[in-house]
């Protein structure tokens, strides 16, 4: 998963208002590219759609705790996002912003793991259901 870096990218994801929430995490998401139809004659279009990347941004506010605690939460989120990135549909470019709720630092890693898995699975089902 690549990183969301610019403020403009973050605000675009947050303005779309598509989100999935679990007990300790909120994941906002935006589909930025979709796969091309299979009858496309242009090989360049197929190449672009097959290399669509998922990008991740992290939002961990001071309500989570001091800097060391916030950085711990961010490290956990990065590991879990990489571990469960395969759940997101291939061929789509999806930007995600993972936001930690205030009690997130005190939650054990083993409890965060199923929450991230559940959130990314929900995003995949929403994206699949929006296919036209």
Short mmCIF file of N, CA and C in Angstrom, two decimals:
data_model
loop_
_atom_site.label_atom_id
_atom_site.label_comp_id
_atom_site.label_asym_id
_atom_site.label_seq_id
_atom_site.Cartn_x
_atom_site.Cartn_y
_atom_site.Cartn_z
N UNK A 1 0.84 -1.17 0.00
CA UNK A 1 0.00 0.00 0.00
C UNK A 1 0.89 1.23 0.00
N UNK A 2 0.59 2.16 -0.88
CA UNK A 2 1.33 3.41 -0.91
C UNK A 2 0.71 4.39 0.08
N UNK A 3 1.35 5.55 0.21
CA UNK A 3 0.90 6.54 1.20
C UNK A 3 0.10 7.66 0.55
N UNK A 4 -0.92 8.11 1.24
CA UNK A 4 -1.59 9.36 0.90
C UNK A 4 -0.75 10.45 1.52
N UNK A 5 -0.32 11.43 0.74
CA UNK A 5 0.60 12.41 1.29
C UNK A 5 0.05 13.83 1.32
N UNK A 6 -0.65 14.24 0.29
CA UNK A 6 -1.04 15.65 0.23
C UNK A 6 -2.34 15.91 0.98
N UNK A 7 -2.46 17.11 1.45
CA UNK A 7 -3.67 17.54 2.15
C UNK A 7 -4.87 17.42 1.22
N UNK A 8 -4.67 17.72 -0.04
CA UNK A 8 -5.73 17.65 -1.04
C UNK A 8 -6.27 16.22 -1.16
N UNK A 9 -5.39 15.24 -1.13
CA UNK A 9 -5.82 13.84 -1.20
C UNK A 9 -6.63 13.44 0.03
N UNK A 10 -6.17 13.87 1.21
CA UNK A 10 -6.90 13.57 2.45
C UNK A 10 -8.30 14.18 2.41
N UNK A 11 -8.39 15.45 2.04
CA UNK A 11 -9.70 16.11 2.04
C UNK A 11 -10.63 15.50 1.00
N UNK A 12 -10.09 15.06 -0.13
CA UNK A 12 -10.93 14.42 -1.15
C UNK A 12 -11.56 13.14 -0.59
N UNK A 13 -10.79 12.36 0.14
CA UNK A 13 -11.31 11.12 0.73
C UNK A 13 -12.35 11.44 1.80
N UNK A 14 -12.04 12.40 2.66
CA UNK A 14 -12.95 12.71 3.76
C UNK A 14 -14.23 13.38 3.28
N UNK A 15 -14.18 14.15 2.21
CA UNK A 15 -15.38 14.82 1.69
C UNK A 15 -16.35 13.84 1.05
N UNK A 16 -15.85 12.75 0.53
CA UNK A 16 -16.72 11.77 -0.14
C UNK A 16 -17.70 11.14 0.85
N UNK A 17 -17.33 11.10 2.12
CA UNK A 17 -18.18 10.63 3.21
C UNK A 17 -18.58 9.17 3.10
N UNK A 18 -17.74 8.37 2.45
CA UNK A 18 -17.95 6.93 2.50
C UNK A 18 -17.04 6.41 3.59
N UNK A 19 -17.61 5.71 4.55
CA UNK A 19 -16.78 5.22 5.65
C UNK A 19 -17.34 3.93 6.21
N UNK A 20 -16.44 3.23 6.85
CA UNK A 20 -16.78 1.99 7.54
C UNK A 20 -16.23 2.14 8.95
N UNK A 21 -17.04 1.79 9.93
CA UNK A 21 -16.63 2.00 11.31
C UNK A 21 -16.63 0.68 12.08
N UNK A 22 -15.65 0.54 12.94
CA UNK A 22 -15.62 -0.57 13.89
C UNK A 22 -15.53 0.07 15.28
N UNK A 23 -15.29 -0.74 16.29
CA UNK A 23 -15.29 -0.23 17.65
C UNK A 23 -14.21 0.83 17.89
N UNK A 24 -13.01 0.63 17.37
CA UNK A 24 -11.89 1.53 17.64
C UNK A 24 -11.33 2.24 16.42
N UNK A 25 -11.86 1.95 15.23
CA UNK A 25 -11.30 2.48 13.99
C UNK A 25 -12.43 2.95 13.07
N UNK A 26 -12.18 4.05 12.37
CA UNK A 26 -13.05 4.48 11.29
C UNK A 26 -12.19 4.54 10.03
N UNK A 27 -12.64 3.89 8.96
CA UNK A 27 -11.90 3.91 7.70
C UNK A 27 -12.74 4.65 6.67
N UNK A 28 -12.25 5.81 6.24
CA UNK A 28 -12.87 6.56 5.16
C UNK A 28 -12.23 6.07 3.86
N UNK A 29 -13.01 6.00 2.78
CA UNK A 29 -12.42 5.50 1.53
C UNK A 29 -13.02 6.19 0.32
N UNK A 30 -12.25 6.16 -0.75
CA UNK A 30 -12.65 6.76 -2.02
C UNK A 30 -12.09 5.90 -3.14
N UNK A 31 -12.94 5.49 -4.07
CA UNK A 31 -12.49 4.72 -5.23
C UNK A 31 -11.99 5.72 -6.26
N UNK A 32 -10.69 5.65 -6.59
CA UNK A 32 -10.09 6.63 -7.50
C UNK A 32 -9.98 6.12 -8.92
N UNK A 33 -9.94 4.82 -9.11
CA UNK A 33 -9.91 4.27 -10.47
C UNK A 33 -10.58 2.91 -10.48
N UNK A 34 -11.21 2.60 -11.61
CA UNK A 34 -11.90 1.33 -11.75
C UNK A 34 -11.28 0.55 -12.90
N UNK A 35 -11.44 -0.76 -12.89
CA UNK A 35 -10.88 -1.56 -13.98
C UNK A 35 -11.60 -1.26 -15.29
N UNK A 36 -10.86 -1.34 -16.39
CA UNK A 36 -11.44 -1.13 -17.72
C UNK A 36 -12.21 -2.38 -18.12
N UNK A 37 -13.14 -2.20 -19.06
CA UNK A 37 -13.90 -3.36 -19.54
C UNK A 37 -12.98 -4.32 -20.28
N UNK A 38 -13.34 -5.58 -20.30
CA UNK A 38 -12.48 -6.62 -20.88
C UNK A 38 -12.40 -6.53 -22.40
N UNK A 39 -13.36 -5.84 -23.06
CA UNK A 39 -13.32 -5.75 -24.51
C UNK A 39 -12.52 -4.53 -24.99
N UNK A 40 -11.78 -3.92 -24.09
CA UNK A 40 -10.95 -2.77 -24.45
C UNK A 40 -9.84 -3.19 -25.40
N UNK A 41 -9.68 -2.43 -26.49
CA UNK A 41 -8.67 -2.76 -27.49
C UNK A 41 -7.31 -2.14 -27.15
N UNK A 42 -7.32 -1.13 -26.32
CA UNK A 42 -6.09 -0.40 -26.03
C UNK A 42 -5.33 -1.09 -24.90
N UNK A 43 -4.13 -1.57 -25.18
CA UNK A 43 -3.34 -2.27 -24.17
C UNK A 43 -2.88 -1.33 -23.07
N UNK A 44 -2.72 -0.05 -23.39
CA UNK A 44 -2.29 0.91 -22.37
C UNK A 44 -3.36 1.05 -21.29
N UNK A 45 -4.64 1.04 -21.69
CA UNK A 45 -5.72 1.10 -20.70
C UNK A 45 -5.67 -0.10 -19.77
N UNK A 46 -5.42 -1.29 -20.34
CA UNK A 46 -5.34 -2.50 -19.53
C UNK A 46 -4.17 -2.42 -18.56
N UNK A 47 -3.05 -1.86 -19.02
CA UNK A 47 -1.88 -1.73 -18.17
C UNK A 47 -2.15 -0.79 -17.01
N UNK A 48 -2.83 0.34 -17.29
CA UNK A 48 -3.13 1.30 -16.23
C UNK A 48 -4.08 0.70 -15.21
N UNK A 49 -5.11 -0.01 -15.68
CA UNK A 49 -6.08 -0.57 -14.73
C UNK A 49 -5.47 -1.70 -13.90
N UNK A 50 -4.51 -2.42 -14.46
CA UNK A 50 -3.93 -3.52 -13.70
C UNK A 50 -2.92 -3.03 -12.66
N UNK A 51 -2.45 -1.80 -12.82
CA UNK A 51 -1.48 -1.27 -11.87
C UNK A 51 -2.11 -0.27 -10.91
N UNK A 52 -3.44 -0.28 -10.80
CA UNK A 52 -4.11 0.62 -9.87
C UNK A 52 -3.64 0.29 -8.45
N UNK A 53 -3.32 1.32 -7.70
CA UNK A 53 -2.76 1.10 -6.37
C UNK A 53 -3.74 1.54 -5.29
N UNK A 54 -3.60 0.93 -4.15
CA UNK A 54 -4.34 1.34 -2.97
C UNK A 54 -3.42 2.25 -2.17
N UNK A 55 -3.97 3.36 -1.68
CA UNK A 55 -3.16 4.28 -0.88
C UNK A 55 -3.78 4.42 0.50
N UNK A 56 -2.92 4.61 1.49
CA UNK A 56 -3.35 4.68 2.88
C UNK A 56 -2.88 5.97 3.51
N UNK A 57 -3.79 6.62 4.22
CA UNK A 57 -3.45 7.77 5.04
C UNK A 57 -3.88 7.48 6.46
N UNK A 58 -3.17 8.05 7.42
CA UNK A 58 -3.46 7.80 8.83
C UNK A 58 -3.85 9.10 9.51
N UNK A 59 -4.89 9.05 10.32
CA UNK A 59 -5.32 10.21 11.09
C UNK A 59 -5.43 9.77 12.55
N UNK A 60 -4.46 10.19 13.34
CA UNK A 60 -4.43 9.82 14.75
C UNK A 60 -4.30 11.12 15.54
N UNK A 61 -5.39 11.54 16.16
CA UNK A 61 -5.41 12.84 16.82
C UNK A 61 -4.81 12.77 18.23
N UNK A 62 -4.65 13.93 18.82
CA UNK A 62 -4.08 14.02 20.16
C UNK A 62 -4.99 13.41 21.22
N UNK A 63 -6.25 13.19 20.89
CA UNK A 63 -7.15 12.55 21.85
C UNK A 63 -6.77 11.09 22.10
N UNK A 64 -5.97 10.51 21.21
CA UNK A 64 -5.49 9.13 21.39
C UNK A 64 -4.44 9.07 22.48
N UNK A 65 -3.62 10.10 22.59
CA UNK A 65 -2.57 10.12 23.60
C UNK A 65 -1.42 10.99 23.16
N UNK A 66 -0.33 10.93 23.90
CA UNK A 66 0.84 11.74 23.55
C UNK A 66 1.55 11.14 22.34
N UNK A 67 2.63 11.77 21.90
CA UNK A 67 3.27 11.42 20.63
C UNK A 67 3.70 9.95 20.53
N UNK A 68 4.25 9.42 21.61
CA UNK A 68 4.70 8.02 21.58
C UNK A 68 3.51 7.09 21.36
N UNK A 69 2.41 7.37 22.01
CA UNK A 69 1.21 6.54 21.86
C UNK A 69 0.63 6.67 20.45
N UNK A 70 0.58 7.89 19.92
CA UNK A 70 0.07 8.09 18.56
C UNK A 70 0.93 7.36 17.54
N UNK A 71 2.25 7.42 17.71
CA UNK A 71 3.14 6.74 16.77
C UNK A 71 2.99 5.22 16.86
N UNK A 72 2.75 4.71 18.05
CA UNK A 72 2.50 3.27 18.21
C UNK A 72 1.25 2.85 17.44
N UNK A 73 0.20 3.65 17.56
CA UNK A 73 -1.05 3.35 16.85
C UNK A 73 -0.81 3.40 15.34
N UNK A 74 -0.05 4.38 14.88
CA UNK A 74 0.24 4.48 13.44
C UNK A 74 1.02 3.27 12.94
N UNK A 75 2.00 2.81 13.71
CA UNK A 75 2.76 1.62 13.32
C UNK A 75 1.85 0.40 13.22
N UNK A 76 0.97 0.25 14.19
CA UNK A 76 0.03 -0.87 14.16
C UNK A 76 -0.85 -0.81 12.92
N UNK A 77 -1.37 0.38 12.62
CA UNK A 77 -2.24 0.54 11.45
C UNK A 77 -1.51 0.19 10.16
N UNK A 78 -0.26 0.63 10.04
CA UNK A 78 0.51 0.33 8.82
C UNK A 78 0.70 -1.18 8.64
N UNK A 79 1.05 -1.85 9.73
CA UNK A 79 1.26 -3.30 9.67
C UNK A 79 -0.04 -4.00 9.28
N UNK A 80 -1.13 -3.63 9.90
CA UNK A 80 -2.41 -4.28 9.62
C UNK A 80 -2.90 -3.97 8.21
N UNK A 81 -2.69 -2.76 7.75
CA UNK A 81 -3.11 -2.40 6.39
C UNK A 81 -2.35 -3.23 5.36
N UNK A 82 -1.05 -3.39 5.57
CA UNK A 82 -0.26 -4.22 4.65
C UNK A 82 -0.71 -5.68 4.71
N UNK A 83 -1.01 -6.14 5.91
CA UNK A 83 -1.39 -7.55 6.09
C UNK A 83 -2.72 -7.87 5.39
N UNK A 84 -3.66 -6.93 5.39
CA UNK A 84 -4.99 -7.20 4.86
C UNK A 84 -5.30 -6.44 3.57
N UNK A 85 -4.29 -5.88 2.94
CA UNK A 85 -4.50 -5.16 1.68
C UNK A 85 -5.10 -6.07 0.61
N UNK A 86 -4.77 -7.35 0.64
CA UNK A 86 -5.26 -8.29 -0.36
C UNK A 86 -6.79 -8.42 -0.35
N UNK A 87 -7.45 -7.98 0.72
CA UNK A 87 -8.91 -8.07 0.78
C UNK A 87 -9.59 -7.04 -0.12
N UNK A 88 -8.88 -5.96 -0.45
CA UNK A 88 -9.44 -4.94 -1.32
C UNK A 88 -9.45 -5.46 -2.75
N UNK A 89 -10.48 -5.11 -3.53
CA UNK A 89 -10.59 -5.66 -4.88
C UNK A 89 -9.45 -5.21 -5.79
N UNK A 90 -8.89 -6.15 -6.54
CA UNK A 90 -7.79 -5.85 -7.46
C UNK A 90 -8.33 -5.06 -8.65
N UNK A 91 -7.48 -4.23 -9.21
CA UNK A 91 -7.87 -3.44 -10.38
C UNK A 91 -8.46 -2.09 -10.03
N UNK A 92 -8.88 -1.91 -8.80
CA UNK A 92 -9.42 -0.64 -8.35
C UNK A 92 -8.32 0.15 -7.66
N UNK A 93 -8.33 1.46 -7.83
CA UNK A 93 -7.49 2.32 -7.02
C UNK A 93 -8.34 2.82 -5.87
N UNK A 94 -7.98 2.49 -4.67
CA UNK A 94 -8.78 2.89 -3.50
C UNK A 94 -7.89 3.65 -2.54
N UNK A 95 -8.33 4.86 -2.19
CA UNK A 95 -7.65 5.66 -1.17
C UNK A 95 -8.38 5.45 0.15
N UNK A 96 -7.65 5.12 1.20
CA UNK A 96 -8.23 4.90 2.52
C UNK A 96 -7.57 5.83 3.53
N UNK A 97 -8.36 6.37 4.43
CA UNK A 97 -7.84 7.10 5.58
C UNK A 97 -8.32 6.37 6.81
N UNK A 98 -7.38 5.81 7.57
CA UNK A 98 -7.72 5.11 8.81
C UNK A 98 -7.62 6.11 9.95
N UNK A 99 -8.74 6.27 10.66
CA UNK A 99 -8.80 7.22 11.77
C UNK A 99 -8.98 6.44 13.06
N UNK A 100 -8.14 6.75 14.03
CA UNK A 100 -8.19 6.08 15.33
C UNK A 100 -9.17 6.80 16.24
N UNK A 101 -10.01 6.02 16.91
CA UNK A 101 -10.88 6.59 17.93
C UNK A 101 -10.06 6.76 19.21
N UNK A 102 -10.52 7.60 20.15
CA UNK A 102 -9.70 7.95 21.32
C UNK A 102 -9.13 6.79 22.14
N UNK A 103 -9.82 5.71 22.31
CA UNK A 103 -9.31 4.62 23.15
C UNK A 103 -8.44 3.62 22.42
N UNK A 104 -8.06 3.92 21.22
CA UNK A 104 -7.37 2.96 20.34
C UNK A 104 -6.02 2.49 20.88
N UNK A 105 -5.30 3.34 21.57
CA UNK A 105 -3.96 2.97 22.05
C UNK A 105 -4.03 1.83 23.07
N UNK A 106 -5.04 1.85 23.92
CA UNK A 106 -5.11 0.85 24.99
C UNK A 106 -5.64 -0.51 24.50
N UNK A 107 -6.09 -0.58 23.25
CA UNK A 107 -6.61 -1.83 22.70
C UNK A 107 -5.43 -2.70 22.25
N UNK A 108 -5.39 -3.97 22.64
CA UNK A 108 -4.30 -4.84 22.21
C UNK A 108 -4.29 -5.05 20.70
N UNK A 109 -3.11 -5.28 20.17
CA UNK A 109 -2.94 -5.51 18.74
C UNK A 109 -3.84 -6.65 18.26
N UNK A 110 -3.96 -7.68 19.06
CA UNK A 110 -4.77 -8.84 18.68
C UNK A 110 -6.26 -8.50 18.56
N UNK A 111 -6.71 -7.42 19.22
CA UNK A 111 -8.10 -6.98 19.08
C UNK A 111 -8.27 -6.04 17.90
N UNK A 112 -7.22 -5.31 17.54
CA UNK A 112 -7.30 -4.41 16.38
C UNK A 112 -7.32 -5.19 15.07
N UNK A 113 -6.62 -6.31 15.05
CA UNK A 113 -6.48 -7.08 13.82
C UNK A 113 -7.82 -7.48 13.20
N UNK A 114 -8.74 -8.09 13.95
CA UNK A 114 -10.02 -8.44 13.32
C UNK A 114 -10.85 -7.21 12.93
N UNK A 115 -10.65 -6.10 13.63
CA UNK A 115 -11.38 -4.88 13.27
C UNK A 115 -10.93 -4.35 11.91
N UNK A 116 -9.63 -4.35 11.67
CA UNK A 116 -9.12 -3.89 10.37
C UNK A 116 -9.56 -4.85 9.27
N UNK A 117 -9.49 -6.14 9.56
CA UNK A 117 -9.93 -7.14 8.57
C UNK A 117 -11.40 -6.94 8.22
N UNK A 118 -12.22 -6.72 9.24
CA UNK A 118 -13.65 -6.51 9.02
C UNK A 118 -13.91 -5.24 8.22
N UNK A 119 -13.20 -4.16 8.54
CA UNK A 119 -13.39 -2.89 7.84
C UNK A 119 -13.01 -3.01 6.36
N UNK A 120 -11.87 -3.63 6.07
CA UNK A 120 -11.44 -3.76 4.68
C UNK A 120 -12.34 -4.72 3.90
N UNK A 121 -12.87 -5.73 4.57
CA UNK A 121 -13.82 -6.63 3.92
C UNK A 121 -15.10 -5.89 3.58
N UNK A 122 -15.57 -5.03 4.48
CA UNK A 122 -16.77 -4.23 4.22
C UNK A 122 -16.54 -3.29 3.05
N UNK A 123 -15.36 -2.66 3.00
CA UNK A 123 -15.05 -1.76 1.88
C UNK A 123 -15.08 -2.53 0.57
N UNK A 124 -14.50 -3.71 0.56
CA UNK A 124 -14.49 -4.54 -0.66
C UNK A 124 -15.90 -4.87 -1.10
N UNK A 125 -16.77 -5.21 -0.16
CA UNK A 125 -18.15 -5.55 -0.54
C UNK A 125 -18.91 -4.32 -1.04
N UNK A 126 -18.64 -3.16 -0.46
CA UNK A 126 -19.29 -1.93 -0.92
C UNK A 126 -18.83 -1.59 -2.34
N UNK A 127 -17.53 -1.67 -2.57
CA UNK A 127 -16.98 -1.36 -3.90
C UNK A 127 -17.53 -2.35 -4.93
N UNK A 128 -17.58 -3.62 -4.58
CA UNK A 128 -18.12 -4.63 -5.51
C UNK A 128 -19.60 -4.39 -5.80
N UNK A 129 -20.35 -3.94 -4.81
CA UNK A 129 -21.78 -3.69 -5.02
C UNK A 129 -22.03 -2.44 -5.85
N UNK A 130 -21.06 -1.53 -5.92
CA UNK A 130 -21.22 -0.30 -6.70
C UNK A 130 -20.85 -0.47 -8.16
N UNK A 131 -20.42 -1.67 -8.56
CA UNK A 131 -20.10 -1.92 -9.97
C UNK A 131 -21.36 -1.70 -10.79
N UNK A 132 -21.20 -1.05 -11.91
CA UNK A 132 -22.37 -0.82 -12.78
C UNK A 132 -22.29 -1.61 -14.05
#
